[in-house]
CSV table of C-alpha atoms and ligand atoms in Angstrom, one decimal:
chain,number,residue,atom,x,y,z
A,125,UNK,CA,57.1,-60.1,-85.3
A,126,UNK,CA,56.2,-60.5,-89.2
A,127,UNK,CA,56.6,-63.8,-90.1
A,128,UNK,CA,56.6,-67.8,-88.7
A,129,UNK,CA,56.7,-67.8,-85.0
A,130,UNK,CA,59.5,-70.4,-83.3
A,131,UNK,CA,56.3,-71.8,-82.5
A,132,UNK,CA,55.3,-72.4,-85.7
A,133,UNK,CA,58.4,-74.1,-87.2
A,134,UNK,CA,58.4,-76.3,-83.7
A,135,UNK,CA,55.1,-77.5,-84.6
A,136,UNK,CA,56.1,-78.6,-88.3
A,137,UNK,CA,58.7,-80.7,-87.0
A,138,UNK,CA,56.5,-82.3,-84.3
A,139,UNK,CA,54.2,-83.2,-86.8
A,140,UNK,CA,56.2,-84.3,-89.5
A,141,UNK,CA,54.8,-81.5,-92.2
A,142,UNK,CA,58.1,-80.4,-93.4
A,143,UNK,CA,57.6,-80.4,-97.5
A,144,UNK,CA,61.0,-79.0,-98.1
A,145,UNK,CA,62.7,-81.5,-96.3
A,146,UNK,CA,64.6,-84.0,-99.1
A,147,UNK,CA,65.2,-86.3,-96.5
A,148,UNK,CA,68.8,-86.6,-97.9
A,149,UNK,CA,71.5,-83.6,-97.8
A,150,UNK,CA,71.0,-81.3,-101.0
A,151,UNK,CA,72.5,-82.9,-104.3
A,152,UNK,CA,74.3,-79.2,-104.9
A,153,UNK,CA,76.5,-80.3,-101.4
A,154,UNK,CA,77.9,-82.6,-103.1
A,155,UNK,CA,79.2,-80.7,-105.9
A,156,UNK,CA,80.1,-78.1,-104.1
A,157,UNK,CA,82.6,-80.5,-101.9
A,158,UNK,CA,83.6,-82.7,-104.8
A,159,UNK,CA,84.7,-79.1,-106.1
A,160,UNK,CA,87.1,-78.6,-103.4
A,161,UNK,CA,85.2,-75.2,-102.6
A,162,UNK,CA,84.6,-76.6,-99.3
A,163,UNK,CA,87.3,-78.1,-97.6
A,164,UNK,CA,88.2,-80.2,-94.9
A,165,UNK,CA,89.0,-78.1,-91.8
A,166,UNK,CA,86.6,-75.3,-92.0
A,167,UNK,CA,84.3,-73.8,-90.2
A,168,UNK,CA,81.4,-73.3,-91.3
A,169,UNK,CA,78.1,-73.0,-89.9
A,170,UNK,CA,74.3,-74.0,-90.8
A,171,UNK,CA,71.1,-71.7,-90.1
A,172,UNK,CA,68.3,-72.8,-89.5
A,173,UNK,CA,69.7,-76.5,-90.0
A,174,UNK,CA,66.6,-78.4,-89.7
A,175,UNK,CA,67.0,-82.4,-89.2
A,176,UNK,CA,70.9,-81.5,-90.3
A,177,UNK,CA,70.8,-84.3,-93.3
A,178,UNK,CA,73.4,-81.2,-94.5
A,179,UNK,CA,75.3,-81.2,-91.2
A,180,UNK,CA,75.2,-85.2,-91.6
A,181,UNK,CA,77.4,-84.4,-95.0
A,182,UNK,CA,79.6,-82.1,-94.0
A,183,UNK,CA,80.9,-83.5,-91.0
A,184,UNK,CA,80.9,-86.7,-92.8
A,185,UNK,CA,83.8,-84.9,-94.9
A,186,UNK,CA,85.9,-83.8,-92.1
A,187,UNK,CA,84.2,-80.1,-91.8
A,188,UNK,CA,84.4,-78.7,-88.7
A,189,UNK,CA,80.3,-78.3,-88.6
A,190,UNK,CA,78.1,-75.7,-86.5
A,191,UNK,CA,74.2,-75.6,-87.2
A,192,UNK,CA,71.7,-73.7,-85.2
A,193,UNK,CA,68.2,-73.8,-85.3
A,194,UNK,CA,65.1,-72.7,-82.7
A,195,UNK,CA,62.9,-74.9,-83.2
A,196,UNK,CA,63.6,-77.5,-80.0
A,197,UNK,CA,62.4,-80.5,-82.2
A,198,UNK,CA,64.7,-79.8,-85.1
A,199,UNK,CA,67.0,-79.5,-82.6
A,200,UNK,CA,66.8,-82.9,-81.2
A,201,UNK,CA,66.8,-84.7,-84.7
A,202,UNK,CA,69.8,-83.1,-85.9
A,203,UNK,CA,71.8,-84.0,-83.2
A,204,UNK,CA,70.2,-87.7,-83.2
A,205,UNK,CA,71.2,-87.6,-86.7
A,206,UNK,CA,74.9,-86.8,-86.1
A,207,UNK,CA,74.8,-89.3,-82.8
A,208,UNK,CA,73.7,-92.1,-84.9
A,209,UNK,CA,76.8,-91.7,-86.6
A,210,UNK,CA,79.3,-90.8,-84.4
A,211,UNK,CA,81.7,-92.6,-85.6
A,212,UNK,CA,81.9,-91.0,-88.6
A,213,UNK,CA,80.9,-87.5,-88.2
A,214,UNK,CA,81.4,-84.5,-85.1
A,215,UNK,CA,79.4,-81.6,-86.0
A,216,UNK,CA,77.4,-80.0,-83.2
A,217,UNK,CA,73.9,-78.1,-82.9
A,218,UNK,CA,73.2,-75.3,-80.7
A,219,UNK,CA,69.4,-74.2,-80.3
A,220,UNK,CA,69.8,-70.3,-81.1
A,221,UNK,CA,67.8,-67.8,-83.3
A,222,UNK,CA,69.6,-66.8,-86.0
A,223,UNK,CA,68.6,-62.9,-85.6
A,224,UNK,CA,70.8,-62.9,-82.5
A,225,UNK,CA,72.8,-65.6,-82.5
A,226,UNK,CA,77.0,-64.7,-82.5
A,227,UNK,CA,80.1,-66.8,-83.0
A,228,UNK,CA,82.8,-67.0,-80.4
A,229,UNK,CA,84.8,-66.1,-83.8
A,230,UNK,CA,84.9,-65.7,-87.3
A,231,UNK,CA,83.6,-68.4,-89.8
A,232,UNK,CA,85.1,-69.5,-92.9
A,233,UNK,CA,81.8,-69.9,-94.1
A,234,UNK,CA,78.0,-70.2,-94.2
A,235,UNK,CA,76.0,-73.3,-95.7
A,236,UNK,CA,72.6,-71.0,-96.7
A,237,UNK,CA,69.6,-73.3,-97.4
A,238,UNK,CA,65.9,-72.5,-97.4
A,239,UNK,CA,66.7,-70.1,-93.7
A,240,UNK,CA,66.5,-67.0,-95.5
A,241,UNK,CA,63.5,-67.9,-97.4
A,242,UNK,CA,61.8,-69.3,-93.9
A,243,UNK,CA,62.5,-65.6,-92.2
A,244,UNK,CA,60.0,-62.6,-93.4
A,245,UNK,CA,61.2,-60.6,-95.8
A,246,UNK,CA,61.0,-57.4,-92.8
A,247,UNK,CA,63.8,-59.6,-91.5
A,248,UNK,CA,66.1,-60.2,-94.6
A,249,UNK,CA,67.8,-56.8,-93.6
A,250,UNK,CA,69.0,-57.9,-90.5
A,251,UNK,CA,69.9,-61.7,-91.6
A,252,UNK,CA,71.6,-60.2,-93.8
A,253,UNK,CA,73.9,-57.8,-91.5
A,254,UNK,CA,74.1,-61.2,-89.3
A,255,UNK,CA,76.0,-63.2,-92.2
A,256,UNK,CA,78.7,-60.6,-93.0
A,257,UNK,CA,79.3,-60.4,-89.4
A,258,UNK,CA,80.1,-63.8,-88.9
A,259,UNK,CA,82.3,-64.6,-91.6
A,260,UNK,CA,85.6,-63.1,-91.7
A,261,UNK,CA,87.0,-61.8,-94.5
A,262,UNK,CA,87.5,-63.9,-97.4
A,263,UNK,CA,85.2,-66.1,-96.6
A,264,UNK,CA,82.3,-68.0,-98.7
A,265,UNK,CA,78.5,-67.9,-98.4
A,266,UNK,CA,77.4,-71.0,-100.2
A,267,UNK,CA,74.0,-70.0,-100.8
A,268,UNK,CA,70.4,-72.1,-102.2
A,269,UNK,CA,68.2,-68.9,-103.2
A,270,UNK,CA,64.6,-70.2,-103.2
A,271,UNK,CA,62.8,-69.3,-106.0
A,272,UNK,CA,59.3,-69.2,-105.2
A,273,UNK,CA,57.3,-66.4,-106.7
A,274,UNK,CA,53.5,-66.5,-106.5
A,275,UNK,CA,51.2,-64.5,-108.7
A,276,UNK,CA,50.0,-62.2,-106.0
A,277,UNK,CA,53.3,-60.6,-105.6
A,278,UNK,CA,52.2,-59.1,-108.6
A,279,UNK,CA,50.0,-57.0,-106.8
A,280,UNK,CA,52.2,-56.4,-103.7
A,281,UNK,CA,51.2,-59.7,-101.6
A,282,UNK,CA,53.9,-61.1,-99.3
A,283,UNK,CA,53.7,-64.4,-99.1
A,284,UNK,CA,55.5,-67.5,-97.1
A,285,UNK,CA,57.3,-69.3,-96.5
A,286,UNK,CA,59.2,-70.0,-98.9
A,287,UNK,CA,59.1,-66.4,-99.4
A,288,UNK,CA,60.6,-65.5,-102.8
A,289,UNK,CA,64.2,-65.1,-102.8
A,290,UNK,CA,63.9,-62.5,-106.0
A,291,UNK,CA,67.6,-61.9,-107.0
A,292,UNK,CA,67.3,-58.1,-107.4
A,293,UNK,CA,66.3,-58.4,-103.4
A,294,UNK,CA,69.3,-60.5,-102.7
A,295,UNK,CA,71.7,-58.5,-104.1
A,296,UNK,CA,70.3,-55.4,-102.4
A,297,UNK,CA,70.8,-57.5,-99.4
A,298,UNK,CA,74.1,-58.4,-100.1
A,299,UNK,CA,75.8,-55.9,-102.3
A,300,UNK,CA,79.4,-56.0,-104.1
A,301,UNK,CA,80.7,-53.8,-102.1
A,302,UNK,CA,80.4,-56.6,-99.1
A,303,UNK,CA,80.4,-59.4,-101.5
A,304,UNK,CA,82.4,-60.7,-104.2
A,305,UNK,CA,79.6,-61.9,-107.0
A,306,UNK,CA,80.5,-64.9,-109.5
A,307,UNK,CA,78.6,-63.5,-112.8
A,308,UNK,CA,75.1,-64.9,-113.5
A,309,UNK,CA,74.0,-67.3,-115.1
A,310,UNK,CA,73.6,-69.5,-112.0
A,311,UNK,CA,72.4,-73.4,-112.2
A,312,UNK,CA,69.0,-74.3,-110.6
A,313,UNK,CA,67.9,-77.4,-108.8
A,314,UNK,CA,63.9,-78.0,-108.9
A,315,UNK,CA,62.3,-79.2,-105.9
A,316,UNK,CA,59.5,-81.6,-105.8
A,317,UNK,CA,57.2,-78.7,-104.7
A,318,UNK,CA,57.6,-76.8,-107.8
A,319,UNK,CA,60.2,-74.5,-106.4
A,320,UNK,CA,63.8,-74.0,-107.3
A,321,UNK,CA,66.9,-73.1,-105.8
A,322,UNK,CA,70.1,-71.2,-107.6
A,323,UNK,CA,73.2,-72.2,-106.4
A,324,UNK,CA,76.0,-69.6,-106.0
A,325,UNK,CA,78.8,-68.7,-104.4
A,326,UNK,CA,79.6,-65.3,-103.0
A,327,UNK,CA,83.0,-64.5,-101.3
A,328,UNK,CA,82.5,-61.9,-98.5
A,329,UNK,CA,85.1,-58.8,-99.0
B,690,LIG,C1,62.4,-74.4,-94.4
B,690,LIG,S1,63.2,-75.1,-93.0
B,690,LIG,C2,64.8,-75.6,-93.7
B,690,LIG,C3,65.5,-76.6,-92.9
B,690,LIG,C4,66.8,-77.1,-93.6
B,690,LIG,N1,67.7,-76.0,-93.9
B,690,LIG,C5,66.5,-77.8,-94.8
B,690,LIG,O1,66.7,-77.3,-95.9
B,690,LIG,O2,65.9,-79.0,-94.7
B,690,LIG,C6,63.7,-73.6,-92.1
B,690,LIG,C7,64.4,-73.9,-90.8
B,690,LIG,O3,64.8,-72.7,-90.2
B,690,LIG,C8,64.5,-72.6,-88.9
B,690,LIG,N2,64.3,-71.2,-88.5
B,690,LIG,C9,63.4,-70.3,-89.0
B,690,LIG,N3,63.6,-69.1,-88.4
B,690,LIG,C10,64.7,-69.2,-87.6
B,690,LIG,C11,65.3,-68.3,-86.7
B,690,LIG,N4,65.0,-67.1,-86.6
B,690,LIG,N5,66.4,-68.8,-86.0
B,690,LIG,C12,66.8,-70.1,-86.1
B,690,LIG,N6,66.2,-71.0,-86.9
B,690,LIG,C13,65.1,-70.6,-87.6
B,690,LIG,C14,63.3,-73.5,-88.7
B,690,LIG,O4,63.1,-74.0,-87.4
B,690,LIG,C15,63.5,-74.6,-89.8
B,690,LIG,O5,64.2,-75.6,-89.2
């Protein structure tokens, strides 16, 4: 498969290499609760969770919290992380990958942070297909589009991850007549590795 092998994401966490990892859920969480876009009592679910500081948040805030990852070391620390406080928060974490993964039923929504920018670009396609099928109609994909473009790519290269959320690809990937599209421009947050991430909202049709 093109792309980072399970096997390679397991062995960032085991060894503590994880760059993107703020070490505190993402600042644009916040806004987006303190917003009311995200309420209390939804569903809503988190790809490729990582150590689930997100997870932490949002279950913190009464969301009815899902994440999945496959990488068995992620895994473990984002459910340590919701253990340690358990008195406060109930999400859970299911080791899955998120090519093939299903939900029992439909979500009211997808938390989208720095998983489609971890998959290959030949698997955007089907990530894509995977997100529309799990949230029901009406629901919101609260989406952090990595912006990570290289110089190479000039000349064709492929490179990741991050691989280079370019927002012509996205909205190839998730068209407007699947998805309801707030009108650009969309706010950025820089990362302390150079990259940054638009925040936007789309509503699936
Ligand atoms: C760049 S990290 C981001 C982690 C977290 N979202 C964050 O922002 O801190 C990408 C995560 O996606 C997971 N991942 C990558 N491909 C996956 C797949 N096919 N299925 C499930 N998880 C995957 C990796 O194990 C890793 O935890």
């Amino acid at each position: 498969m093109a792309g980072p092998s399970q096997d390679f994401w397991q062995q960032r966490f085991v060894s503590g290499q994880i760059p993107w990892d703020r070490g505190a859920a993402h600042p644009q969480l916040a806004l987006w609760l303190d917003q009311g876009l995200i309420d209390p009592g939804l569903s809503l679910l988190v790809p490729g969770c990582g150590r689930g500081h997100e997870l932490l948040a949002l279950a913190q805030a009464g969301v009815e919290v899902l994440g999945l990852d496959y990488a068995p070391a992620a895994v473990a620390l984002a459910r340590a992380q919701l253990e340690s406080h358990a008195g406060s928060a109930s999400g859970r974490v299911e080791q899955a990958d998120v090519l093939s993964w299903q939900p029992e039923m439909a979500l009211d929504a997808v938390y989208e942070q720095t998983c489609l920018c971890a998959l290959h670009p030949d698997h955007w396609r089907r990530y894509a297909d995977q997100l529309h099928g799990w949230i029901k109609p009406g629901g919101r994909l609260f989406a952090l589009l990595m912006q990570a473009r290289r110089d190479s790519a000039g000349a064709g290269v492929v490179e990741g991850p991050p691989y280079h959320c370019d927002i012509q690809a996205v909205r190839a990937l998730f068209p407007s007549d699947r998805w309801h599209w707030p009108a650009p421009p969309y706010s950025g947050h820089d990362h302390a590795q150079g990259w940054t991430e638009l925040a936007v909202v789309l509503t699936r049709i």
